[in-house]
Amino acid sequence: MDDDRRLAGHLLDRSRRGFLGMTGAAFALAFTTRLADPWTAESTVSRSADYPFQLGVASGDPLPDGVVLWTRLASRPLEPLGGMPYTRIRVSWEVAEDDQFKRRVRHGDAWATPEYGHSVHVDVRGLKPGRDYFYRFRTGGEISPVGRTRTAPVTADRLKIAFASCASWPDGFYTAYRHLAAENPDVVFHLGDYIYEYGIVPTGGRRNTPVPDPFRVQCDTLDRYRIQYGLYKSDPDLQAAHHAAPWIVTWDDHEVLDNYAGDVGPGGNVTEQDFLVIRANAYRAFWENLPLRLPQLPDGPDSRLYRRFDFGRLARFNVLDTRQYRSDQVCGDGQQIDCAERLDPSRTMLGDEQEKWLLDGLGRSPAKWNVLAQQIAMCQLDFDPGPAQKLSMDLWDGYKAAKDRVLNGIVERGVSNPVVLTGDIHYNLAGELKADFNDPASPTIGVELVCTSVTSGGNGSASTGVPAGGSDPVNPHIRFSGYQRGYVSCEVTPDAWRTDYRVVPYIDRPGAPVETKASFVTVDGRPGLNVA
């Protein structure tokens, strides 16, 4: 395995060394002020036929004094190099307190290099905490769209977040992203399946939108992943959501291959050596296309994506990676009855290092609300209406000992107000985390909020599995389920966490309205879900 990993890393090492030689300057220049003046103060951008900012801009991973700014130069995003020459290109950037850039506070230069898809990641520091800022880029006389970002606060009595997941481009339109943008959240969490690796065929909600022939094959090479991101990120609704607020992202499986587990590709259909090369390509394309810092830059097939964000003493967010380090799914994967192997205490979901990092951080947290931003359902989900238990081997149920270590660790450390944010399963759920899921009378130790997909699975259904405040007869800890598309919006204060499940009625055509399907409040010190 180590030889396979070294091989996968070697295939990317040369371009990585070149990138690091240039990126060090780009990150250092986040502190400089030598950008030539004047910048145009006009808010209207004049775009040429070779406009290089076709993929928009983004910001992410906010800290009290800084934020990552991102863009990727591409005049023709559906080509592997984005229509750009194979040479490095100087890109200027600026940050201001107003959207007309009259009160500029930081500016500098960075290099966009072909080795990393002409992406730009600028770690801007020296900003003030809990403030809105506006940013943009310039190269070759062209100016990017303007993005709004916001630094994390040092002290906070209110936080507005949104979270989303699972956005298959061919399945439909990203109307949910447009509505999310209109809410102007302080920060957006994306919990995985930002892209799907599948080849794109003319079916689904965008069946009348033609794509070039190279998109018909599944992603495996770096060039193929790059153009997949180029297609997805060309969408104006996705761009609007990035322009509206900073994002904190993690991945699930489809950024690489469906249901992969650690170093094991799905279904045993690819050798470990070949899979690690695919994973290296996928991880690098993910970093290239999202607002992430240099420590998240992959080293071959490895990347430390788990990280932690504090919003004053109000909320701590632990962003997890439940794919890269997990044990392989047992009993043939899928939904299984009486799979004893899922109970094996040696099996892991997070890997030893990440699990210790999580529990240590929870134990030391001064925050009122302690959040796990992650991918897959932690509440027990029994899919058999009868007396048998049919559980998914891909979810935390397939890794019961690992789940017990996390939940028991939360109880043992007396963690304040645990909240789990989840994506993956393409429908909304609101659940209560139990000390013993098989005993409805056992103590509730926290809540889990599961968002539906943005598009994956098509229009969905307006029917509600469990109405808000009800109880599923098979899974009584589930207090709501719904099958439309959308996202989740939350408002957090020291006294309460309010959750609104925001849904759209269709995604097979643009322009759908948005409504709140269900709302819950969790009160400080009283774990559980109360209908709002």
Coordinates of C-alpha atoms in Angstrom, one line a residue:
M1 CA 0.0 0.0 0.0
D2 CA 2.8 2.5 0.8
D3 CA 4.4 1.8 -2.6
D4 CA 1.1 2.5 -4.3
R5 CA 0.7 5.7 -2.3
R6 CA 4.2 6.9 -3.2
L7 CA 3.6 6.1 -6.9
A8 CA 0.4 8.2 -6.8
G9 CA 2.2 11.0 -5.1
H10 CA 5.1 10.8 -7.5
L11 CA 2.8 11.3 -10.5
L12 CA 1.9 14.7 -9.1
D13 CA 5.1 15.6 -7.3
R14 CA 6.9 17.6 -10.1
S15 CA 4.0 20.0 -10.7
R16 CA 3.4 20.2 -6.9
R17 CA 7.0 21.5 -6.3
G18 CA 6.6 24.1 -9.0
F19 CA 3.3 25.2 -7.5
L20 CA 4.8 25.5 -4.0
G21 CA 7.6 27.7 -5.3
M22 CA 5.1 30.1 -6.7
T23 CA 2.3 29.8 -4.1
G24 CA 4.5 30.8 -1.2
A25 CA 4.8 34.2 -2.9
A26 CA 1.0 34.3 -3.5
F27 CA 0.2 33.7 0.1
A28 CA 2.9 36.1 1.3
L29 CA 1.6 38.8 -1.0
A30 CA -1.7 38.7 0.9
F31 CA 0.0 41.2 3.2
T32 CA 1.5 43.5 0.6
T33 CA 0.1 46.8 -0.7
R34 CA 2.2 47.2 -3.9
L35 CA -0.6 46.7 -6.3
A36 CA -0.5 49.4 -8.9
D37 CA -3.3 52.0 -8.6
P38 CA -5.8 52.9 -9.7
W39 CA -8.3 50.1 -9.8
T40 CA -11.4 51.0 -11.6
A41 CA -14.2 51.9 -9.2
E42 CA -16.9 50.9 -11.6
S43 CA -19.1 48.1 -10.5
T44 CA -20.1 47.1 -14.0
V45 CA -17.7 44.6 -15.5
S46 CA -16.9 44.8 -19.2
R47 CA -16.4 41.2 -20.5
S48 CA -14.4 40.3 -23.6
A49 CA -14.9 37.1 -25.6
D50 CA -11.9 35.6 -23.6
Y51 CA -13.2 36.7 -20.2
P52 CA -11.1 34.7 -17.8
F53 CA -13.4 34.8 -14.8
Q54 CA -16.1 32.5 -16.2
L55 CA -16.1 30.5 -13.0
G56 CA -16.7 33.4 -10.7
V57 CA -15.1 34.0 -7.3
A58 CA -15.4 32.5 -3.9
S59 CA -14.2 32.9 -0.3
G60 CA -13.9 30.4 2.5
D61 CA -12.6 29.1 5.8
P62 CA -13.2 32.4 7.7
L63 CA -11.0 33.2 10.7
P64 CA -11.3 36.3 13.0
D65 CA -8.5 38.0 11.1
G66 CA -8.7 36.5 7.7
V67 CA -10.3 34.5 4.9
V68 CA -9.3 32.6 1.8
L69 CA -10.1 34.2 -1.5
W70 CA -10.4 32.0 -4.6
T71 CA -10.8 32.2 -8.3
R72 CA -9.7 30.0 -11.2
L73 CA -8.9 31.6 -14.6
A74 CA -10.9 29.9 -17.4
S75 CA -12.0 31.6 -20.6
R76 CA -13.4 28.2 -21.9
P77 CA -14.2 26.2 -18.7
L78 CA -15.2 23.0 -20.5
E79 CA -11.6 22.5 -21.8
P80 CA -8.9 20.9 -19.5
L81 CA -6.8 24.1 -19.3
G82 CA -9.9 26.3 -19.3
G83 CA -8.8 27.9 -22.6
M84 CA -5.8 29.4 -20.8
P85 CA -2.1 29.3 -22.1
Y86 CA 0.3 26.9 -20.4
T87 CA 2.1 29.6 -18.5
R88 CA 1.7 31.3 -15.2
I89 CA -0.4 34.4 -15.1
R90 CA -0.2 37.3 -12.6
V91 CA -3.6 38.0 -10.9
S92 CA -4.2 41.1 -8.8
W93 CA -6.7 41.1 -5.9
E94 CA -8.2 43.6 -3.5
V95 CA -10.4 43.6 -0.4
A96 CA -12.5 46.6 0.7
E97 CA -15.1 47.5 3.3
D98 CA -17.6 48.5 0.7
D99 CA -18.8 47.0 -2.6
Q100 CA -17.6 50.1 -4.6
F101 CA -14.0 49.6 -3.3
K102 CA -13.7 53.1 -2.0
R103 CA -12.4 51.9 1.4
R104 CA -9.8 49.3 0.3
V105 CA -8.0 47.5 3.2
R106 CA -5.9 44.9 1.5
H107 CA -4.5 44.2 -2.0
G108 CA -1.8 42.3 -3.7
D109 CA -0.7 40.0 -6.5
A110 CA -0.7 36.2 -6.9
W111 CA 0.3 33.7 -9.6
A112 CA -2.2 31.5 -11.3
T113 CA -0.2 28.5 -12.5
P114 CA -1.1 25.9 -15.1
E115 CA 0.1 23.1 -12.9
Y116 CA -2.9 23.8 -10.6
G117 CA -5.4 24.7 -13.3
H118 CA -4.7 28.4 -13.0
S119 CA -6.5 28.5 -9.6
V120 CA -5.7 31.3 -7.2
H121 CA -5.9 30.9 -3.4
V122 CA -5.1 34.0 -1.4
D123 CA -5.0 33.7 2.4
V124 CA -5.8 37.3 3.3
R125 CA -4.9 38.3 6.9
G126 CA -5.0 41.5 8.9
L127 CA -8.8 41.9 8.7
K128 CA -11.1 42.8 11.6
P129 CA -13.3 40.1 13.2
G130 CA -17.0 39.8 12.6
R131 CA -17.0 42.1 9.6
D132 CA -18.4 42.1 6.0
Y133 CA -15.8 42.6 3.3
F134 CA -15.9 42.7 -0.5
Y135 CA -13.3 41.4 -2.9
R136 CA -12.5 41.0 -6.5
F137 CA -9.6 40.0 -8.9
R138 CA -8.1 41.5 -12.0
T139 CA -5.9 40.1 -14.8
G140 CA -5.1 41.4 -18.3
G141 CA -7.4 44.3 -17.9
E142 CA -10.4 42.1 -17.0
I143 CA -12.1 42.4 -13.6
S144 CA -13.9 39.6 -11.8
P145 CA -17.4 39.7 -10.3
V146 CA -17.5 41.1 -6.8
G147 CA -17.9 38.7 -3.8
R148 CA -19.0 39.3 -0.3
T149 CA -17.3 37.6 2.6
R150 CA -17.3 37.8 6.3
T151 CA -14.7 37.1 9.0
A152 CA -15.4 35.0 12.0
P153 CA -16.3 37.0 15.2
V154 CA -14.3 37.0 18.4
T155 CA -17.5 37.5 20.4
A156 CA -21.0 36.7 19.0
D157 CA -24.6 36.7 20.2
R158 CA -26.0 35.6 16.8
L159 CA -24.9 33.5 13.9
K160 CA -26.8 32.7 10.7
I161 CA -25.6 29.7 8.7
A162 CA -26.9 27.6 5.8
F163 CA -25.8 24.1 4.8
A164 CA -26.3 22.0 1.7
S165 CA -25.1 18.9 -0.1
C166 CA -25.5 16.7 -3.1
A167 CA -25.8 18.8 -6.2
S168 CA -25.8 16.6 -9.3
W169 CA -25.6 18.9 -12.3
P170 CA -27.5 16.8 -14.8
D171 CA -30.3 16.1 -12.4
G172 CA -31.6 19.6 -12.4
F173 CA -31.2 23.3 -11.8
Y174 CA -29.5 24.9 -8.8
T175 CA -32.4 27.1 -7.8
A176 CA -31.9 26.2 -4.2
Y177 CA -28.4 27.8 -4.3
R178 CA -29.9 31.0 -5.6
H179 CA -32.4 31.1 -2.7
L180 CA -29.6 30.3 -0.3
A181 CA -27.6 33.3 -1.6
A182 CA -30.6 35.6 -1.1
E183 CA -30.6 34.9 2.6
N184 CA -27.1 36.4 3.0
P185 CA -25.9 33.9 5.7
D186 CA -22.7 34.6 7.7
V187 CA -21.3 31.3 6.4
V188 CA -22.3 28.3 4.3
F189 CA -21.3 24.7 5.0
H190 CA -21.2 22.3 2.1
L191 CA -21.2 18.7 3.3
G192 CA -20.2 16.8 0.3
D193 CA -21.0 15.7 -3.2
Y194 CA -20.3 19.1 -4.6
I195 CA -19.8 17.4 -7.9
Y196 CA -20.6 13.9 -9.1
E197 CA -18.0 11.8 -10.9
Y198 CA -20.4 10.2 -13.3
G199 CA -20.3 10.7 -17.1
I200 CA -23.0 13.1 -18.1
V201 CA -25.8 11.9 -20.5
P202 CA -28.7 14.0 -21.9
T203 CA -31.2 12.9 -19.3
G204 CA -32.6 14.5 -16.1
G205 CA -33.5 18.0 -15.4
R206 CA -30.9 19.4 -17.9
R207 CA -31.6 17.0 -20.6
N208 CA -31.9 19.9 -23.1
T209 CA -28.5 21.3 -22.2
P210 CA -25.9 19.8 -24.5
V211 CA -22.4 19.0 -23.3
P212 CA -19.3 18.0 -25.3
D213 CA -18.6 14.3 -25.8
P214 CA -15.7 14.1 -23.3
F215 CA -18.3 14.5 -20.5
R216 CA -19.9 11.2 -21.3
V217 CA -17.1 9.2 -19.6
Q218 CA -16.6 8.9 -15.9
C219 CA -14.0 11.1 -14.2
D220 CA -10.7 9.4 -13.4
T221 CA -7.9 11.7 -14.8
L222 CA -7.1 15.1 -13.5
D223 CA -8.1 16.7 -16.8
R224 CA -11.5 15.0 -16.6
Y225 CA -12.2 16.1 -13.1
R226 CA -11.1 19.6 -14.0
I227 CA -13.7 20.0 -16.8
Q228 CA -16.4 18.5 -14.5
Y229 CA -15.7 21.3 -12.1
G230 CA -15.7 23.7 -15.0
L231 CA -19.2 22.6 -16.0
Y232 CA -20.6 22.7 -12.5
K233 CA -19.0 26.0 -11.5
S234 CA -20.2 27.7 -14.7
D235 CA -23.7 27.6 -13.2
P236 CA -24.9 31.1 -12.3
D237 CA -26.9 30.0 -9.3
L238 CA -23.9 28.2 -7.7
Q239 CA -21.7 31.2 -8.4
A240 CA -24.3 33.5 -6.7
A241 CA -24.1 31.3 -3.6
H242 CA -20.4 31.6 -3.6
H243 CA -20.5 35.3 -4.2
A244 CA -22.9 35.8 -1.2
A245 CA -20.9 34.4 1.7
P246 CA -17.8 32.4 2.7
W247 CA -18.0 28.6 2.4
I248 CA -16.6 25.9 4.6
V249 CA -16.5 22.7 2.6
T250 CA -15.8 19.0 3.0
W251 CA -16.2 16.1 0.6
D252 CA -18.2 12.9 0.6
D253 CA -17.7 10.1 -1.9
H254 CA -18.8 11.5 -5.3
E255 CA -16.0 14.0 -5.5
V256 CA -13.9 10.8 -6.1
L257 CA -15.9 7.6 -6.7
D258 CA -19.3 6.4 -5.3
N259 CA -19.0 4.7 -1.9
Y260 CA -15.2 4.5 -1.8
A261 CA -13.8 3.7 1.6
G262 CA -10.3 4.8 2.5
D263 CA -7.8 3.3 0.1
V264 CA -10.5 0.9 -1.4
G265 CA -12.3 1.8 -4.6
P266 CA -16.0 1.0 -5.0
G267 CA -17.1 -2.6 -5.6
G268 CA -13.6 -4.0 -6.0
N269 CA -13.6 -2.9 -9.7
V270 CA -10.3 -1.0 -9.5
T271 CA -7.0 -2.0 -8.1
E272 CA -5.7 -0.2 -5.0
Q273 CA -2.8 1.3 -7.0
D274 CA -5.1 2.6 -9.7
F275 CA -7.6 3.9 -7.2
L276 CA -5.0 5.9 -5.3
V277 CA -4.0 7.6 -8.6
I278 CA -7.7 8.4 -9.2
R279 CA -8.1 9.7 -5.6
A280 CA -5.0 11.9 -6.0
N281 CA -6.5 13.4 -9.2
A282 CA -9.8 14.0 -7.5
Y283 CA -8.4 15.5 -4.3
R284 CA -6.2 17.9 -6.3
A285 CA -9.1 19.0 -8.5
F286 CA -11.2 19.5 -5.4
W287 CA -8.5 21.8 -3.9
E288 CA -8.0 23.7 -7.1
N289 CA -11.7 24.5 -7.4
L290 CA -12.6 25.5 -3.8
P291 CA -11.5 28.2 -1.3
L292 CA -9.1 26.1 0.8
R293 CA -5.9 27.0 2.5
L294 CA -2.4 25.7 1.7
P295 CA -2.5 23.0 4.5
Q296 CA -5.4 21.3 2.7
L297 CA -3.3 21.0 -0.6
P298 CA -3.2 17.2 -1.2
D299 CA 0.1 15.3 -1.1
G300 CA -0.6 12.8 -3.8
P301 CA -3.7 10.8 -2.6
D302 CA -3.6 12.2 0.9
S303 CA -5.1 15.5 2.2
R304 CA -5.9 16.7 5.7
L305 CA -9.4 18.1 5.2
Y306 CA -10.7 17.9 8.7
R307 CA -10.3 21.2 10.6
R308 CA -12.0 23.4 13.2
F309 CA -13.6 26.8 13.2
D310 CA -14.7 28.9 16.2
F311 CA -17.3 31.7 16.0
G312 CA -16.5 33.3 19.3
R313 CA -17.7 31.3 22.3
L314 CA -21.0 30.9 20.6
A315 CA -20.3 27.9 18.3
R316 CA -17.4 25.6 17.4
F317 CA -17.6 23.7 14.1
N318 CA -15.6 20.5 13.7
V319 CA -15.5 19.7 10.0
L320 CA -15.0 16.0 9.5
D321 CA -13.7 13.7 6.7
T322 CA -15.7 10.4 6.9
R323 CA -14.2 8.9 3.6
Q324 CA -10.4 9.1 3.5
Y325 CA -9.7 7.1 6.7
R326 CA -12.6 4.7 7.1
S327 CA -12.6 1.0 7.1
D328 CA -14.1 -0.7 4.1
Q329 CA -17.9 -1.4 4.2
V330 CA -18.7 -4.9 5.5
C331 CA -21.3 -7.5 4.5
G332 CA -21.2 -6.4 0.9
D333 CA -22.2 -2.8 1.6
G334 CA -25.8 -1.7 1.0
Q335 CA -28.6 -2.3 3.6
Q336 CA -28.1 -5.5 5.6
I337 CA -29.8 -7.5 8.3
D338 CA -27.8 -9.2 11.1
C339 CA -24.4 -8.1 10.0
A340 CA -22.2 -8.9 13.0
E341 CA -19.1 -7.5 11.3
R342 CA -20.4 -3.9 11.7
L343 CA -20.0 -4.3 15.5
D344 CA -16.2 -5.0 15.2
P345 CA -14.5 -2.5 17.6
S346 CA -11.4 -2.3 15.4
R347 CA -13.4 -0.7 12.6
T348 CA -13.1 3.0 12.1
M349 CA -15.0 5.8 10.4
L350 CA -12.6 8.7 11.1
G351 CA -9.3 7.0 11.6
D352 CA -7.5 7.0 15.0
E353 CA -5.8 10.5 14.5
Q354 CA -9.0 12.3 13.4
E355 CA -11.1 10.6 16.1
K356 CA -8.7 11.7 18.8
W357 CA -8.5 15.2 17.4
L358 CA -12.3 15.4 17.4
L359 CA -12.8 14.2 21.0
D360 CA -10.0 16.2 22.4
G361 CA -11.3 19.3 20.7
L362 CA -14.8 18.7 22.0
G363 CA -13.5 18.1 25.5
R364 CA -11.6 21.4 25.5
S365 CA -14.3 23.5 23.7
P366 CA -15.5 26.7 25.4
A367 CA -18.4 27.0 23.0
K368 CA -22.0 27.1 23.8
W369 CA -22.9 25.0 20.7
N370 CA -20.6 22.2 19.5
V371 CA -21.1 21.1 16.0
L372 CA -20.0 18.2 13.8
A373 CA -20.2 19.2 10.2
Q374 CA -20.0 15.9 8.4
Q375 CA -21.4 13.7 5.7
I376 CA -23.4 10.7 6.7
A377 CA -26.3 9.9 9.0
M378 CA -25.4 9.3 12.6
C379 CA -28.9 8.6 13.9
Q380 CA -29.8 4.9 13.6
L381 CA -31.9 4.4 10.5
D382 CA -33.8 1.1 10.3
F383 CA -35.0 0.5 6.8
D384 CA -37.2 -2.5 7.6
P385 CA -40.8 -1.8 8.7
G386 CA -40.9 -5.2 10.4
P387 CA -39.2 -6.6 13.5
A388 CA -35.8 -7.1 11.8
Q389 CA -33.3 -4.3 11.7
K390 CA -32.0 -3.4 8.2
L391 CA -29.2 -0.9 8.4
S392 CA -26.9 0.8 5.9
M393 CA -23.4 -0.4 5.9
D394 CA -22.2 2.9 4.4
L395 CA -23.6 5.1 7.2
W396 CA -22.5 5.3 10.8
D397 CA -24.7 2.3 11.5
G398 CA -22.2 0.2 9.6
Y399 CA -19.5 1.4 12.0
K400 CA -21.3 1.0 15.3
A401 CA -18.3 0.8 17.6
A402 CA -16.9 4.0 16.0
K403 CA -20.2 5.8 16.4
D404 CA -20.4 4.7 20.1
R405 CA -16.9 6.0 20.7
V406 CA -17.9 9.4 19.4
L407 CA -21.3 9.6 21.2
N408 CA -20.1 8.1 24.5
G409 CA -17.1 10.5 24.3
I410 CA -19.5 13.4 24.0
V411 CA -21.4 12.3 27.1
E412 CA -18.2 11.5 29.1
R413 CA -16.7 15.0 28.4
G414 CA -19.9 16.8 29.2
V415 CA -19.9 18.6 25.8
S416 CA -22.3 21.5 25.6
N417 CA -25.2 21.3 23.2
P418 CA -24.0 18.8 20.6
V419 CA -25.4 19.4 17.0
V420 CA -24.6 17.2 14.0
L421 CA -25.0 18.6 10.5
T422 CA -25.3 15.9 7.8
G423 CA -25.9 15.5 4.1
D424 CA -25.7 12.5 1.7
I425 CA -29.1 10.8 1.8
H426 CA -31.1 13.2 -0.5
Y427 CA -33.9 13.9 1.9
N428 CA -34.5 16.0 5.0
L429 CA -34.3 14.5 8.5
A430 CA -34.5 15.9 12.0
G431 CA -33.4 13.5 14.6
E432 CA -32.5 13.2 18.2
L433 CA -29.2 11.5 19.1
K434 CA -29.9 8.9 21.8
A435 CA -27.7 7.2 24.3
D436 CA -29.3 3.9 23.1
F437 CA -31.2 4.1 19.8
N438 CA -32.9 0.8 20.5
D439 CA -34.5 2.3 23.7
P440 CA -36.7 5.3 22.9
A441 CA -36.7 6.1 26.7
S442 CA -32.9 6.5 26.8
P443 CA -31.5 10.0 27.2
T444 CA -31.3 12.4 24.3
I445 CA -27.7 13.7 24.1
G446 CA -27.9 16.0 21.0
V447 CA -29.6 16.6 17.7
E448 CA -28.9 15.7 14.1
L449 CA -30.0 17.9 11.2
V450 CA -29.9 16.3 7.8
C451 CA -30.3 18.4 4.7
T452 CA -31.8 17.1 1.5
S453 CA -30.0 17.3 -1.8
V454 CA -29.8 20.5 -3.9
T455 CA -30.7 18.5 -7.1
S456 CA -29.6 14.8 -6.7
G457 CA -32.5 12.4 -7.3
G458 CA -34.6 14.8 -9.4
N459 CA -37.7 16.7 -8.2
G460 CA -38.4 14.6 -5.2
S461 CA -41.9 14.5 -3.6
A462 CA -44.0 16.9 -1.7
S463 CA -45.2 14.1 0.5
T464 CA -43.8 14.1 4.1
G465 CA -42.6 10.9 5.6
V466 CA -42.8 12.2 9.2
P467 CA -44.6 15.5 9.7
A468 CA -42.7 18.0 11.9
G469 CA -42.9 17.0 15.5
G470 CA -44.2 13.5 14.7
S471 CA -42.3 10.3 15.3
D472 CA -41.4 7.6 12.9
P473 CA -42.8 4.2 14.1
V474 CA -39.6 2.3 13.2
N475 CA -37.2 5.1 14.1
P476 CA -39.0 7.0 16.9
H477 CA -36.0 9.3 17.4
I478 CA -36.7 10.8 13.9
R479 CA -39.0 13.8 14.3
F480 CA -39.3 14.9 10.7
S481 CA -38.5 13.7 7.2
G482 CA -39.3 15.2 3.8
Y483 CA -38.3 14.4 0.2
Q484 CA -38.1 17.7 -1.7
R485 CA -34.9 19.4 -2.7
G486 CA -33.4 22.4 -1.0
Y487 CA -31.1 23.4 1.9
V488 CA -31.2 24.1 5.6
S489 CA -31.0 27.6 7.3
C490 CA -30.1 28.0 10.9
E491 CA -30.0 30.9 13.4
V492 CA -27.9 30.4 16.4
T493 CA -28.0 32.4 19.7
P494 CA -26.7 31.6 23.2
D495 CA -30.2 30.6 24.2
A496 CA -31.4 28.5 21.2
W497 CA -30.6 27.0 17.8
R498 CA -33.4 27.5 15.3
T499 CA -33.5 25.3 12.1
D500 CA -35.6 25.9 9.0
Y501 CA -35.9 23.3 6.3
R502 CA -36.1 25.3 3.1
V503 CA -37.5 23.4 0.0
V504 CA -38.3 24.0 -3.6
P505 CA -41.1 22.2 -5.4
Y506 CA -39.2 21.3 -8.5
I507 CA -35.7 21.4 -10.0
D508 CA -36.3 20.1 -13.6
R509 CA -36.8 23.7 -14.7
P510 CA -35.5 27.0 -13.4
G511 CA -37.4 29.5 -11.3
A512 CA -38.9 27.4 -8.5
P513 CA -40.1 29.3 -5.4
V514 CA -38.8 28.4 -1.9
E515 CA -40.8 27.7 1.3
T516 CA -40.1 26.5 4.8
K517 CA -41.3 22.9 5.2
A518 CA -40.5 22.5 8.9
S519 CA -38.9 24.5 11.7
F520 CA -37.4 23.3 15.0
V521 CA -35.8 25.0 18.0
T522 CA -33.3 23.4 20.3
V523 CA -33.0 25.2 23.6
D524 CA -29.6 25.6 25.4
G525 CA -29.0 22.8 27.9
R526 CA -32.1 20.9 26.8
P527 CA -31.1 18.5 23.9
G528 CA -34.0 17.7 21.7
L529 CA -36.2 19.1 18.9
N530 CA -39.1 21.4 19.5
V531 CA -41.5 22.4 16.7
A532 CA -41.2 26.2 16.1

